[in-house]
Amino acid sequence: PPKKERGNKKLAKEMAMCRTVLAELEAHDEAWPFLLPVNTKQFPTYKKIIKSPMDLSTIKKRINEGVYKSKDEFTADMRIIFNNCETFNEDDSPVGKAGHSMRTLFEARWLELNPQ
Ligand SMILES: Cn1cc(C(=O)NCCN2CCCC2)ccc1=O
């Protein structure tokens, strides 16, 4: 089949994998800090400190709107979530701890679905 069709099939497969991992993270007990954008009225300094806010609902929207051109763009946004969390939260805070465990979960699951 033509290159363009092969590429579209590959991307559809990659996005299905992204949806799977996203759904698993959303279902996790420790996903609560990451389900929606950080409320900047509740945390007024957030906008100033975090230059690229990101959350699981935004990533879901981007998958469904066809924003991602590869699974690597998806993983880059996922890692922004966890890096933002480390920037804004103490490691031993509830949100900080949730961020570390969700990052570990994500990276382990991503490796399972993407044997290197
Ligand atoms: C990622 N992140 C999240 C928070 C947070 O508190 N999110 C939860 C907000 N409430 C939970 C139930 C209703 C709204 C704080 C700092 C931070 O970096």
mmCIF file with all atom_site columns, C-alpha atoms and ligand atoms in Angstrom:
data_model
loop_
_atom_site.group_PDB
_atom_site.id
_atom_site.type_symbol
_atom_site.label_atom_id
_atom_site.label_alt_id
_atom_site.label_comp_id
_atom_site.label_asym_id
_atom_site.label_entity_id
_atom_site.label_seq_id
_atom_site.pdbx_PDB_ins_code
_atom_site.Cartn_x
_atom_site.Cartn_y
_atom_site.Cartn_z
_atom_site.occupancy
_atom_site.B_iso_or_equiv
_atom_site.pdbx_formal_charge
_atom_site.auth_seq_id
_atom_site.auth_comp_id
_atom_site.auth_asym_id
_atom_site.auth_atom_id
_atom_site.pdbx_PDB_model_num
ATOM   1   C CA  . PRO A 1 1   ? 0.000   0.000  0.000  1.00 0.00 ? 1   PRO A CA  1
ATOM   2   C CA  . PRO A 1 2   ? 1.046   3.620  -0.555 1.00 0.00 ? 2   PRO A CA  1
ATOM   3   C CA  . LYS A 1 3   ? 3.361   5.228  2.029  1.00 0.00 ? 3   LYS A CA  1
ATOM   4   C CA  . LYS A 1 4   ? 0.684   7.595  3.273  1.00 0.00 ? 4   LYS A CA  1
ATOM   5   C CA  . GLU A 1 5   ? -1.762  4.740  3.972  1.00 0.00 ? 5   GLU A CA  1
ATOM   6   C CA  . ARG A 1 6   ? 0.953   2.702  5.725  1.00 0.00 ? 6   ARG A CA  1
ATOM   7   C CA  . GLY A 1 7   ? 1.781   5.728  7.861  1.00 0.00 ? 7   GLY A CA  1
ATOM   8   C CA  . ASN A 1 8   ? -1.832  6.333  8.806  1.00 0.00 ? 8   ASN A CA  1
ATOM   9   C CA  . LYS A 1 9   ? -2.211  2.675  9.853  1.00 0.00 ? 9   LYS A CA  1
ATOM   10  C CA  . LYS A 1 10  ? 0.945   2.892  11.931 1.00 0.00 ? 10  LYS A CA  1
ATOM   11  C CA  . LEU A 1 11  ? -0.237  6.076  13.642 1.00 0.00 ? 11  LEU A CA  1
ATOM   12  C CA  . ALA A 1 12  ? -3.668  4.555  14.350 1.00 0.00 ? 12  ALA A CA  1
ATOM   13  C CA  . LYS A 1 13  ? -1.942  1.623  16.063 1.00 0.00 ? 13  LYS A CA  1
ATOM   14  C CA  . GLU A 1 14  ? 0.284   3.998  18.057 1.00 0.00 ? 14  GLU A CA  1
ATOM   15  C CA  . MET A 1 15  ? -2.679  6.108  19.155 1.00 0.00 ? 15  MET A CA  1
ATOM   16  C CA  . ALA A 1 16  ? -4.588  2.997  20.253 1.00 0.00 ? 16  ALA A CA  1
ATOM   17  C CA  . MET A 1 17  ? -1.619  2.144  22.467 1.00 0.00 ? 17  MET A CA  1
ATOM   18  C CA  . CYS A 1 18  ? -1.561  5.695  23.820 1.00 0.00 ? 18  CYS A CA  1
ATOM   19  C CA  . ARG A 1 19  ? -5.285  5.500  24.620 1.00 0.00 ? 19  ARG A CA  1
ATOM   20  C CA  . THR A 1 20  ? -4.714  2.217  26.469 1.00 0.00 ? 20  THR A CA  1
ATOM   21  C CA  . VAL A 1 21  ? -1.953  3.597  28.690 1.00 0.00 ? 21  VAL A CA  1
ATOM   22  C CA  . LEU A 1 22  ? -3.867  6.836  29.266 1.00 0.00 ? 22  LEU A CA  1
ATOM   23  C CA  . ALA A 1 23  ? -6.957  4.919  30.397 1.00 0.00 ? 23  ALA A CA  1
ATOM   24  C CA  . GLU A 1 24  ? -4.892  2.834  32.811 1.00 0.00 ? 24  GLU A CA  1
ATOM   25  C CA  . LEU A 1 25  ? -3.329  5.937  34.353 1.00 0.00 ? 25  LEU A CA  1
ATOM   26  C CA  . GLU A 1 26  ? -6.676  7.718  34.648 1.00 0.00 ? 26  GLU A CA  1
ATOM   27  C CA  . ALA A 1 27  ? -8.073  4.727  36.566 1.00 0.00 ? 27  ALA A CA  1
ATOM   28  C CA  . HIS A 1 28  ? -5.242  4.755  39.099 1.00 0.00 ? 28  HIS A CA  1
ATOM   29  C CA  . ASP A 1 29  ? -5.946  5.812  42.717 1.00 0.00 ? 29  ASP A CA  1
ATOM   30  C CA  . GLU A 1 30  ? -3.090  8.318  42.565 1.00 0.00 ? 30  GLU A CA  1
ATOM   31  C CA  . ALA A 1 31  ? -4.170  9.970  39.312 1.00 0.00 ? 31  ALA A CA  1
ATOM   32  C CA  . TRP A 1 32  ? -6.354  12.601 41.063 1.00 0.00 ? 32  TRP A CA  1
ATOM   33  C CA  . PRO A 1 33  ? -3.808  15.474 40.826 1.00 0.00 ? 33  PRO A CA  1
ATOM   34  C CA  . PHE A 1 34  ? -3.383  14.935 37.091 1.00 0.00 ? 34  PHE A CA  1
ATOM   35  C CA  . LEU A 1 35  ? -6.897  14.335 35.741 1.00 0.00 ? 35  LEU A CA  1
ATOM   36  C CA  . LEU A 1 36  ? -7.605  18.006 34.974 1.00 0.00 ? 36  LEU A CA  1
ATOM   37  C CA  . PRO A 1 37  ? -5.538  21.189 34.501 1.00 0.00 ? 37  PRO A CA  1
ATOM   38  C CA  . VAL A 1 38  ? -4.193  22.598 37.785 1.00 0.00 ? 38  VAL A CA  1
ATOM   39  C CA  . ASN A 1 39  ? -6.685  25.156 39.108 1.00 0.00 ? 39  ASN A CA  1
ATOM   40  C CA  . THR A 1 40  ? -4.764  28.433 38.898 1.00 0.00 ? 40  THR A CA  1
ATOM   41  C CA  . LYS A 1 41  ? -7.327  30.164 41.145 1.00 0.00 ? 41  LYS A CA  1
ATOM   42  C CA  . GLN A 1 42  ? -6.585  27.570 43.830 1.00 0.00 ? 42  GLN A CA  1
ATOM   43  C CA  . PHE A 1 43  ? -2.817  27.842 43.054 1.00 0.00 ? 43  PHE A CA  1
ATOM   44  C CA  . PRO A 1 44  ? -2.200  31.449 41.858 1.00 0.00 ? 44  PRO A CA  1
ATOM   45  C CA  . THR A 1 45  ? 1.606   31.004 41.465 1.00 0.00 ? 45  THR A CA  1
ATOM   46  C CA  . TYR A 1 46  ? 1.216   27.975 39.168 1.00 0.00 ? 46  TYR A CA  1
ATOM   47  C CA  . LYS A 1 47  ? 0.945   29.937 35.918 1.00 0.00 ? 47  LYS A CA  1
ATOM   48  C CA  . LYS A 1 48  ? 4.112   31.903 36.700 1.00 0.00 ? 48  LYS A CA  1
ATOM   49  C CA  . ILE A 1 49  ? 6.207   28.910 37.756 1.00 0.00 ? 49  ILE A CA  1
ATOM   50  C CA  . ILE A 1 50  ? 5.009   26.296 35.206 1.00 0.00 ? 50  ILE A CA  1
ATOM   51  C CA  . LYS A 1 51  ? 5.524   27.408 31.611 1.00 0.00 ? 51  LYS A CA  1
ATOM   52  C CA  . SER A 1 52  ? 3.865   24.362 29.971 1.00 0.00 ? 52  SER A CA  1
ATOM   53  C CA  . PRO A 1 53  ? 0.871   23.149 32.001 1.00 0.00 ? 53  PRO A CA  1
ATOM   54  C CA  . MET A 1 54  ? -0.289  19.657 31.008 1.00 0.00 ? 54  MET A CA  1
ATOM   55  C CA  . ASP A 1 55  ? -2.772  17.102 32.347 1.00 0.00 ? 55  ASP A CA  1
ATOM   56  C CA  . LEU A 1 56  ? -4.383  13.791 31.361 1.00 0.00 ? 56  LEU A CA  1
ATOM   57  C CA  . SER A 1 57  ? -7.613  15.346 30.059 1.00 0.00 ? 57  SER A CA  1
ATOM   58  C CA  . THR A 1 58  ? -5.650  17.623 27.727 1.00 0.00 ? 58  THR A CA  1
ATOM   59  C CA  . ILE A 1 59  ? -3.662  14.653 26.410 1.00 0.00 ? 59  ILE A CA  1
ATOM   60  C CA  . LYS A 1 60  ? -6.890  12.693 25.840 1.00 0.00 ? 60  LYS A CA  1
ATOM   61  C CA  . LYS A 1 61  ? -8.295  15.654 23.890 1.00 0.00 ? 61  LYS A CA  1
ATOM   62  C CA  . ARG A 1 62  ? -5.128  15.884 21.790 1.00 0.00 ? 62  ARG A CA  1
ATOM   63  C CA  . ILE A 1 63  ? -5.289  12.161 20.932 1.00 0.00 ? 63  ILE A CA  1
ATOM   64  C CA  . ASN A 1 64  ? -8.951  12.433 19.942 1.00 0.00 ? 64  ASN A CA  1
ATOM   65  C CA  . GLU A 1 65  ? -8.421  15.632 17.941 1.00 0.00 ? 65  GLU A CA  1
ATOM   66  C CA  . GLY A 1 66  ? -5.565  14.064 15.987 1.00 0.00 ? 66  GLY A CA  1
ATOM   67  C CA  . VAL A 1 67  ? -2.964  16.523 17.290 1.00 0.00 ? 67  VAL A CA  1
ATOM   68  C CA  . TYR A 1 68  ? -0.227  13.915 17.771 1.00 0.00 ? 68  TYR A CA  1
ATOM   69  C CA  . LYS A 1 69  ? 1.778   12.872 14.718 1.00 0.00 ? 69  LYS A CA  1
ATOM   70  C CA  . SER A 1 70  ? 3.603   10.098 16.598 1.00 0.00 ? 70  SER A CA  1
ATOM   71  C CA  . LYS A 1 71  ? 3.615   8.243  19.904 1.00 0.00 ? 71  LYS A CA  1
ATOM   72  C CA  . ASP A 1 72  ? 6.729   10.231 20.802 1.00 0.00 ? 72  ASP A CA  1
ATOM   73  C CA  . GLU A 1 73  ? 4.679   13.437 20.886 1.00 0.00 ? 73  GLU A CA  1
ATOM   74  C CA  . PHE A 1 74  ? 2.325   11.689 23.298 1.00 0.00 ? 74  PHE A CA  1
ATOM   75  C CA  . THR A 1 75  ? 5.142   10.539 25.607 1.00 0.00 ? 75  THR A CA  1
ATOM   76  C CA  . ALA A 1 76  ? 6.627   14.051 25.556 1.00 0.00 ? 76  ALA A CA  1
ATOM   77  C CA  . ASP A 1 77  ? 3.343   15.496 26.889 1.00 0.00 ? 77  ASP A CA  1
ATOM   78  C CA  . MET A 1 78  ? 3.062   12.740 29.488 1.00 0.00 ? 78  MET A CA  1
ATOM   79  C CA  . ARG A 1 79  ? 6.535   13.537 30.792 1.00 0.00 ? 79  ARG A CA  1
ATOM   80  C CA  . ILE A 1 80  ? 5.662   17.255 30.971 1.00 0.00 ? 80  ILE A CA  1
ATOM   81  C CA  . ILE A 1 81  ? 2.966   16.335 33.530 1.00 0.00 ? 81  ILE A CA  1
ATOM   82  C CA  . PHE A 1 82  ? 5.465   14.585 35.799 1.00 0.00 ? 82  PHE A CA  1
ATOM   83  C CA  . ASN A 1 83  ? 8.245   17.128 35.357 1.00 0.00 ? 83  ASN A CA  1
ATOM   84  C CA  . ASN A 1 84  ? 5.819   19.980 36.148 1.00 0.00 ? 84  ASN A CA  1
ATOM   85  C CA  . CYS A 1 85  ? 4.782   18.070 39.259 1.00 0.00 ? 85  CYS A CA  1
ATOM   86  C CA  . GLU A 1 86  ? 8.383   17.786 40.471 1.00 0.00 ? 86  GLU A CA  1
ATOM   87  C CA  . THR A 1 87  ? 8.944   21.494 39.811 1.00 0.00 ? 87  THR A CA  1
ATOM   88  C CA  . PHE A 1 88  ? 5.910   22.661 41.768 1.00 0.00 ? 88  PHE A CA  1
ATOM   89  C CA  . ASN A 1 89  ? 5.617   20.078 44.574 1.00 0.00 ? 89  ASN A CA  1
ATOM   90  C CA  . GLU A 1 90  ? 7.870   18.774 47.351 1.00 0.00 ? 90  GLU A CA  1
ATOM   91  C CA  . ASP A 1 91  ? 8.806   15.113 46.860 1.00 0.00 ? 91  ASP A CA  1
ATOM   92  C CA  . ASP A 1 92  ? 7.283   14.215 50.247 1.00 0.00 ? 92  ASP A CA  1
ATOM   93  C CA  . SER A 1 93  ? 4.005   16.076 49.625 1.00 0.00 ? 93  SER A CA  1
ATOM   94  C CA  . PRO A 1 94  ? 0.842   14.110 48.678 1.00 0.00 ? 94  PRO A CA  1
ATOM   95  C CA  . VAL A 1 95  ? 0.882   15.475 45.112 1.00 0.00 ? 95  VAL A CA  1
ATOM   96  C CA  . GLY A 1 96  ? 4.648   15.029 44.867 1.00 0.00 ? 96  GLY A CA  1
ATOM   97  C CA  . LYS A 1 97  ? 4.416   11.405 45.929 1.00 0.00 ? 97  LYS A CA  1
ATOM   98  C CA  . ALA A 1 98  ? 1.537   10.785 43.521 1.00 0.00 ? 98  ALA A CA  1
ATOM   99  C CA  . GLY A 1 99  ? 3.627   12.257 40.711 1.00 0.00 ? 99  GLY A CA  1
ATOM   100 C CA  . HIS A 1 100 ? 6.548   9.924  41.384 1.00 0.00 ? 100 HIS A CA  1
ATOM   101 C CA  . SER A 1 101 ? 4.362   6.832  41.522 1.00 0.00 ? 101 SER A CA  1
ATOM   102 C CA  . MET A 1 102 ? 2.397   7.783  38.400 1.00 0.00 ? 102 MET A CA  1
ATOM   103 C CA  . ARG A 1 103 ? 5.601   8.487  36.488 1.00 0.00 ? 103 ARG A CA  1
ATOM   104 C CA  . THR A 1 104 ? 6.997   5.066  37.499 1.00 0.00 ? 104 THR A CA  1
ATOM   105 C CA  . LEU A 1 105 ? 3.737   3.398  36.477 1.00 0.00 ? 105 LEU A CA  1
ATOM   106 C CA  . PHE A 1 106 ? 3.680   5.181  33.138 1.00 0.00 ? 106 PHE A CA  1
ATOM   107 C CA  . GLU A 1 107 ? 7.298   4.448  32.219 1.00 0.00 ? 107 GLU A CA  1
ATOM   108 C CA  . ALA A 1 108 ? 7.028   0.762  33.181 1.00 0.00 ? 108 ALA A CA  1
ATOM   109 C CA  . ARG A 1 109 ? 3.782   0.283  31.244 1.00 0.00 ? 109 ARG A CA  1
ATOM   110 C CA  . TRP A 1 110 ? 5.127   2.191  28.260 1.00 0.00 ? 110 TRP A CA  1
ATOM   111 C CA  . LEU A 1 111 ? 8.151   -0.122 28.115 1.00 0.00 ? 111 LEU A CA  1
ATOM   112 C CA  . GLU A 1 112 ? 5.862   -3.185 28.207 1.00 0.00 ? 112 GLU A CA  1
ATOM   113 C CA  . LEU A 1 113 ? 3.929   -1.911 25.185 1.00 0.00 ? 113 LEU A CA  1
ATOM   114 C CA  . ASN A 1 114 ? 7.054   -0.729 23.401 1.00 0.00 ? 114 ASN A CA  1
ATOM   115 C CA  . PRO A 1 115 ? 9.731   -3.404 23.790 1.00 0.00 ? 115 PRO A CA  1
ATOM   116 C CA  . GLN A 1 116 ? 12.995  -1.663 22.858 1.00 0.00 ? 116 GLN A CA  1
HETATM 117 C C1  . LIG B 2 .   ? -0.561  18.570 39.532 1.00 0.00 ? 1   LIG B C1  1
HETATM 118 N N1  . LIG B 2 .   ? -0.952  19.318 40.720 1.00 0.00 ? 1   LIG B N1  1
HETATM 119 C C2  . LIG B 2 .   ? -2.192  19.111 41.261 1.00 0.00 ? 1   LIG B C2  1
HETATM 120 C C3  . LIG B 2 .   ? -2.579  19.789 42.391 1.00 0.00 ? 1   LIG B C3  1
HETATM 121 C C4  . LIG B 2 .   ? -3.921  19.527 42.998 1.00 0.00 ? 1   LIG B C4  1
HETATM 122 O O1  . LIG B 2 .   ? -4.170  19.823 44.134 1.00 0.00 ? 1   LIG B O1  1
HETATM 123 N N2  . LIG B 2 .   ? -4.845  18.925 42.205 1.00 0.00 ? 1   LIG B N2  1
HETATM 124 C C5  . LIG B 2 .   ? -6.100  18.413 42.768 1.00 0.00 ? 1   LIG B C5  1
HETATM 125 C C6  . LIG B 2 .   ? -7.170  19.455 42.839 1.00 0.00 ? 1   LIG B C6  1
HETATM 126 N N3  . LIG B 2 .   ? -8.388  18.960 43.472 1.00 0.00 ? 1   LIG B N3  1
HETATM 127 C C7  . LIG B 2 .   ? -8.520  17.481 43.516 1.00 0.00 ? 1   LIG B C7  1
HETATM 128 C C8  . LIG B 2 .   ? -10.001 17.220 43.546 1.00 0.00 ? 1   LIG B C8  1
HETATM 129 C C9  . LIG B 2 .   ? -10.663 18.451 43.048 1.00 0.00 ? 1   LIG B C9  1
HETATM 130 C C10 . LIG B 2 .   ? -9.539  19.418 42.688 1.00 0.00 ? 1   LIG B C10 1
HETATM 131 C C11 . LIG B 2 .   ? -1.681  20.703 43.007 1.00 0.00 ? 1   LIG B C11 1
HETATM 132 C C12 . LIG B 2 .   ? -0.439  20.903 42.444 1.00 0.00 ? 1   LIG B C12 1
HETATM 133 C C13 . LIG B 2 .   ? -0.048  20.191 41.273 1.00 0.00 ? 1   LIG B C13 1
HETATM 134 O O2  . LIG B 2 .   ? 1.071   20.359 40.749 1.00 0.00 ? 1   LIG B O2  1
#
